[in-house]
Structure formats: structure tokens, C-alpha cells
XYZ file of C-alpha atoms in Angstrom:
336
model
C -18.548 38.209 72.719
C -15.378 37.328 70.787
C -15.250 36.711 67.047
C -13.149 35.025 64.369
C -13.130 35.849 60.651
C -11.599 32.793 59.014
C -9.205 33.300 56.124
C -9.476 29.846 54.527
C -11.964 29.082 51.753
C -11.703 25.312 52.340
C -14.802 24.080 54.191
C -12.899 21.225 55.826
C -10.264 23.555 57.237
C -12.941 25.903 58.542
C -14.892 23.099 60.214
C -11.648 21.861 61.780
C -11.010 25.373 63.130
C -14.515 25.534 64.550
C -14.052 22.140 66.205
C -10.669 23.059 67.671
C -11.845 26.379 69.111
C -14.929 24.771 70.656
C -13.001 21.948 72.315
C -9.784 23.711 73.280
C -10.493 27.378 73.989
C -12.501 28.948 76.780
C -12.995 32.661 76.252
C -15.452 33.009 79.137
C -17.969 34.534 76.722
C -19.754 33.493 73.516
C -17.657 33.074 70.372
C -18.884 34.071 66.903
C -17.251 32.695 63.766
C -17.721 33.744 60.142
C -16.373 31.832 57.137
C -17.095 31.276 53.449
C -15.703 28.755 50.997
C -15.298 27.489 47.475
C -17.981 25.114 46.066
C -18.634 22.306 48.517
C -21.270 19.996 49.982
C -21.430 19.366 53.703
C -23.479 16.362 54.806
C -24.878 15.960 58.304
C -23.221 13.673 60.820
C -25.790 10.892 60.445
C -26.298 10.969 56.670
C -25.333 8.420 54.027
C -23.129 10.614 51.843
C -23.445 8.697 48.585
C -27.241 8.853 48.762
C -27.282 12.617 49.350
C -25.163 13.776 46.408
C -24.916 13.343 42.650
C -21.446 11.821 42.705
C -20.687 12.253 38.997
C -21.804 15.886 38.941
C -19.788 16.591 42.086
C -16.636 15.068 40.585
C -17.065 16.715 37.181
C -17.471 20.129 38.796
C -14.722 19.816 41.425
C -17.107 20.244 44.353
C -15.488 19.376 47.669
C -17.485 16.994 49.891
C -17.103 16.660 53.640
C -19.079 15.654 56.729
C -19.706 17.855 59.766
C -20.046 16.935 63.434
C -23.605 18.227 63.708
C -26.783 16.540 62.501
C -29.229 17.849 59.922
C -29.230 17.633 56.143
C -26.770 18.176 53.322
C -26.126 21.734 52.134
C -24.351 23.203 49.115
C -22.149 26.257 49.540
C -20.020 28.427 47.287
C -18.323 31.819 47.531
C -21.752 33.472 47.455
C -22.639 31.971 50.833
C -21.605 33.163 54.295
C -21.450 30.740 57.226
C -21.842 31.801 60.841
C -21.343 29.876 64.064
C -22.079 30.674 67.704
C -20.175 28.728 70.393
C -21.572 28.932 73.932
C -21.646 27.011 77.199
C -24.365 24.417 76.675
C -25.995 25.329 79.959
C -27.042 28.633 78.419
C -29.069 27.246 75.507
C -31.406 24.277 75.202
C -30.260 21.772 72.566
C -32.359 22.222 69.441
C -33.425 25.787 70.266
C -32.214 27.269 66.982
C -34.247 30.445 67.349
C -32.179 31.627 70.333
C -28.989 31.354 68.270
C -30.308 32.737 65.005
C -32.397 35.632 66.326
C -29.449 38.098 66.420
C -28.784 37.336 62.739
C -32.481 37.729 61.918
C -32.595 41.087 63.709
C -29.549 42.303 61.777
C -31.100 41.280 58.462
C -34.288 43.133 59.369
C -32.161 46.243 59.830
C -30.765 45.677 56.323
C -34.251 45.736 54.824
C -35.147 42.038 54.712
C -38.348 42.471 56.710
C -39.750 39.092 55.613
C -36.974 37.098 57.324
C -38.153 34.670 60.021
C -37.090 31.465 61.742
C -39.291 28.605 60.537
C -39.665 24.891 61.148
C -37.047 23.156 63.210
C -33.874 24.804 61.831
C -34.502 27.000 58.767
C -34.488 30.752 58.249
C -36.865 31.894 55.507
C -37.471 35.112 53.631
C -41.002 35.521 52.288
C -41.481 31.758 52.623
C -38.279 30.702 50.823
C -35.289 29.123 52.561
C -31.928 30.897 52.475
C -30.433 29.485 55.675
C -30.157 26.024 57.208
C -28.793 25.501 60.723
C -27.341 22.627 62.715
C -26.185 22.082 66.285
C -23.609 20.009 68.167
C -22.798 19.691 71.854
C -19.811 18.209 73.661
C -17.911 18.635 76.926
C -20.088 21.422 78.246
C -20.180 23.497 75.063
C -22.578 23.813 72.152
C -22.126 25.293 68.730
C -24.906 26.254 66.364
C -23.800 26.983 62.821
C -25.734 28.032 59.764
C -25.619 29.286 56.201
C -26.613 32.641 54.719
C -27.179 32.345 50.972
C -26.413 35.846 49.764
C -25.741 35.081 46.097
C -25.282 31.317 45.635
C -25.463 29.608 42.217
C -28.878 28.000 42.699
C -28.645 25.925 39.527
C -25.772 23.957 41.048
C -27.854 23.220 44.155
C -30.399 21.398 42.009
C -27.785 19.226 40.311
C -25.408 18.544 43.180
C -27.828 17.505 45.912
C -29.782 14.289 45.477
C -32.557 15.136 47.936
C -34.850 12.145 48.664
C -38.319 12.475 47.117
C -40.195 11.895 50.372
C -38.445 14.862 51.991
C -39.441 17.147 49.130
C -43.062 15.976 49.282
C -43.177 16.445 53.040
C -42.481 20.134 52.592
C -45.233 20.561 50.015
C -42.966 21.663 47.185
C -42.007 20.375 43.757
C -38.229 20.696 43.785
C -35.168 21.831 45.709
C -34.806 24.796 43.345
C -38.303 26.083 44.123
C -37.679 25.924 47.871
C -34.436 27.908 48.198
C -33.583 31.493 47.352
C -30.817 34.046 47.701
C -31.064 36.824 50.254
C -29.613 39.533 48.017
C -32.862 40.685 46.287
C -34.617 41.142 49.642
C -32.093 43.601 51.089
C -32.343 47.382 50.803
C -30.834 48.693 47.519
C -27.716 49.984 49.279
C -26.861 46.401 50.302
C -27.695 44.511 47.093
C -24.226 44.770 45.545
C -22.301 43.647 48.610
C -19.535 41.071 48.310
C -19.619 38.312 50.900
C -16.737 39.851 52.939
C -18.582 43.205 52.933
C -21.771 41.430 54.016
C -19.865 39.725 56.843
C -18.380 43.004 58.064
C -21.754 44.756 58.110
C -23.248 41.882 60.110
C -20.349 42.108 62.559
C -20.969 45.813 63.097
C -24.678 45.272 63.620
C -24.173 42.323 65.978
C -21.654 44.276 68.065
C -23.577 47.572 67.729
C -20.609 49.574 66.445
C -20.015 51.835 63.442
C -16.444 50.724 62.724
C -14.744 47.344 63.127
C -11.761 49.138 64.629
C -13.946 49.610 67.702
C -14.030 45.849 68.313
C -10.502 44.952 67.195
C -9.679 43.704 70.688
C -12.618 41.303 70.462
C -11.208 39.569 67.383
C -9.353 36.293 67.926
C -6.635 35.201 65.505
C -5.493 31.570 65.478
C -1.813 31.160 66.388
C 0.727 29.176 64.365
C 0.853 26.437 67.017
C -2.951 26.181 67.010
C -2.980 26.004 63.226
C -0.772 22.902 63.355
C -3.330 21.197 65.607
C -6.190 22.349 63.370
C -4.441 20.925 60.312
C -4.187 17.576 62.101
C -7.950 17.565 62.788
C -8.560 18.402 59.126
C -6.491 15.470 57.857
C -7.883 13.005 60.395
C -11.529 13.895 59.779
C -12.682 16.404 57.197
C -10.212 15.286 54.519
C -10.525 11.599 55.411
C -12.512 9.336 53.037
C -13.678 7.050 55.861
C -15.124 9.969 57.813
C -16.741 11.643 54.813
C -18.169 8.580 53.045
C -17.872 5.806 55.611
C -17.764 2.060 55.166
C -21.111 0.306 55.568
C -21.830 -3.438 55.725
C -24.514 -5.103 53.604
C -27.994 -4.756 55.083
C -31.033 -6.974 54.601
C -33.738 -4.555 55.765
C -34.197 -0.870 54.955
C -36.716 1.223 56.886
C -37.157 4.926 56.170
C -39.656 7.582 57.291
C -39.796 11.366 57.338
C -41.002 12.820 60.646
C -41.659 16.461 61.528
C -38.261 16.604 63.211
C -36.338 14.927 60.390
C -35.869 11.782 58.347
C -34.783 8.511 59.971
C -33.339 5.852 57.675
C -32.479 2.545 59.391
C -30.449 -0.228 57.737
C -30.747 -3.526 59.576
C -28.773 -6.719 59.070
C -30.818 -9.645 60.392
C -29.384 -13.127 60.909
C -31.362 -16.019 62.447
C -34.026 -13.612 63.660
C -31.598 -11.361 65.531
C -30.215 -7.924 64.702
C -26.644 -8.608 63.645
C -25.973 -4.999 62.723
C -27.952 -1.752 62.487
C -27.053 1.732 61.321
C -29.096 4.920 61.413
C -28.892 7.561 58.706
C -30.860 10.769 58.382
C -31.012 14.529 58.887
C -32.241 14.308 62.478
C -30.584 15.918 65.492
C -29.595 14.536 68.880
C -27.133 15.572 71.603
C -25.737 11.999 71.813
C -24.122 9.923 69.056
C -26.777 7.689 67.470
C -24.236 4.861 67.111
C -24.644 4.354 70.878
C -28.325 3.600 70.303
C -27.441 1.192 67.506
C -25.088 -0.689 69.814
C -27.942 -1.287 72.278
C -30.005 -2.931 69.525
C -27.332 -5.316 68.258
C -27.938 -8.934 69.189
C -31.572 -8.548 70.222
C -34.458 -10.525 68.751
C -35.895 -8.666 65.786
C -39.525 -8.333 66.834
C -41.821 -5.597 68.060
C -41.884 -6.690 71.689
C -38.107 -6.721 72.116
C -37.625 -3.489 70.185
C -40.166 -1.769 72.434
C -38.468 -3.000 75.595
C -34.953 -1.962 74.550
C -35.907 1.382 73.058
C -38.012 2.300 76.101
C -34.970 1.801 78.305
C -32.634 3.632 75.941
C -33.894 7.246 76.325
C -34.117 7.595 72.554
C -34.696 11.364 72.647
C -31.004 11.744 73.455
C -30.168 10.298 70.030
C -33.095 11.297 67.801
C -34.850 14.396 69.094
C -38.591 14.671 68.558
C -39.324 11.053 67.560
C -41.090 8.922 70.187
C -40.316 5.340 71.146
C -43.617 4.270 69.613
C -42.775 5.962 66.326
C -39.347 4.331 66.238
C -40.828 0.902 66.938
C -43.395 1.416 64.176
C -40.560 2.300 61.813
C -38.210 -0.537 62.706
C -40.625 -3.411 63.327
């Protein structure tokens, strides 16, 4: 395994680095990345950004907002959070199998005293029933990355104010608020680890994941981005992660809104209907899928907006490639 410890504290730059390394480097072995950043919100690929955040609070508190390539829900991060990412050949892991990716991290945390840590639900890591890590996945051109958060000592009060989590999602998890659901990992670690800074936390995880006592033992496994590669990464950053259209997106006016929370995520469909036909349709949500959901939307444009036609088109579309874990029947029930 190779690893990268990113130096930037800008989430957009770090996501651009992750994207570049996945698409342009082949180390012949898994790649592990660690990074942490200044206050920011990262929305999932399929989410409607303005409906996921408290825009005024975000602006007043200088919280950076960007969109990632992977699906899933919005997360808040600050310098008390450590991000990790595993990049592998996608033939080695089944898409959506978060446990395979996160288990090495879970094992390391167990060694640090957090015995109550476990993978739960579709993509969360919990400690004693409280979430401290959310994970997301993306696949392209024969490779998959799975990245996640580790809330060591995040300002939880900001989480409550910055994220505008839809009420139905909160109810579906049987809790009263975002604040009551999340926690920091720090209090659950052995006393010797409870005063760690995030860089110290990262370095201890590296040693445990590589089974060494000193990082000098794995110096040859570290990869450092070259100056020429940094130029290409900066271009990705400007074109995507620092681009208003990518982060917020331009959406047409819609006449029908259909939304439902399923076990595998929320699907929010906006449909523009004209003369009984679907003129335009866009899917939002925190769901996952190995294929871009806009391809599914394209197949629905121009069809008659009724249950029979929706069933026919969606049956032919292999919808599980776009929205994992939601059946054709469930999608028809939602849209019709």
C-alpha cells in the first residue's frame, strides 16, 4: 500500500488531488490518503446544495462549500476532523461494500481503546451508537475510491447550524436532531490518546495500518505530488471544486416534486411536465450508484407521464446502476 499525507487545508484542493491520483496514477497497489481542512461543507454528488445548507450561516461564518464526486449526504468538517480515502482497482471491492474499506480503520481505533466502534447502516461508523464517521464511494475507469470522515474533535455546535438536514431523514433514524446523532471520537479513546492533535492522530493511524513503530520505516511508501502534477490538480480545482456551477448548479423550474426516504437513502425527484409528457427531470438525494443518475433522467425525458410508461422505461433502464437499493416498483411508486 502507498500513502499520501496532504498538506493543503482546502477541501476543494484535497478533493482535486484525490480525483487526479485516482484517474492518472497506477501504483499497482492500494493507495491511502489522509487530509484535514478548515471549516467546510461537502455535499454529495446528487444533492441540491441550497437545500442542504443554511446559506446565511455558512456565509457569515466563512464556511467553504463544495461538491464531491461521490454520492451520499452533506457533511461538515473543520480542523478537528481527519479524512481518509482508499483507492483500489474496482474489481477488488463490490460497489457499496463500505465495511471492507473501513474495517482497517475500525480495527486501528479498537487498538486505541475505542472498543464500541462499529460499522453501521449503509455507510456510517458509530461509537456506542453515535455517528462519528460518514463514508462515500465513487467508481470510474476501473478504479474505486471510498472516502470518509473521522470526527476527532469537531465543533458540534456548528454542525447543527450549518447543515439544513431534511426533517424526514432525521425522523427515519429515530432521533430528534443532528446534534443528538453525532459525536466526537476523542472521549472514547484511551487516556494516552485523548489529547492528540489531528496530525498526531493521523500518524498513529498510519503506523497501525502499516504495522510499524516509526513512520521512517514506511518512508518509501509515501507518495509526494510533483510540481507538474500540482499544476494539473489546480486546474481540476478551478474547473470543479471552486466552480459555482458545479457546487450549486443551475436548475430549471419544476412543476412536480416527489421525495421519499428509503433504507438506502433519500430520493428527491423534480419533474417538469408539459402536455402530459416529462419535459425535464432531475434527481437529488444522498443515494449511491456506480453510474451517473443524469443518464437515468435522460431516458425519462419526453415520455408520457403515467405509471404504465414509467414502469416500462424504468424496467429497461437497470435502475440499480444509478440508485442502489431502490427497486423499480419503489421508484414508480415515488414518481407516479
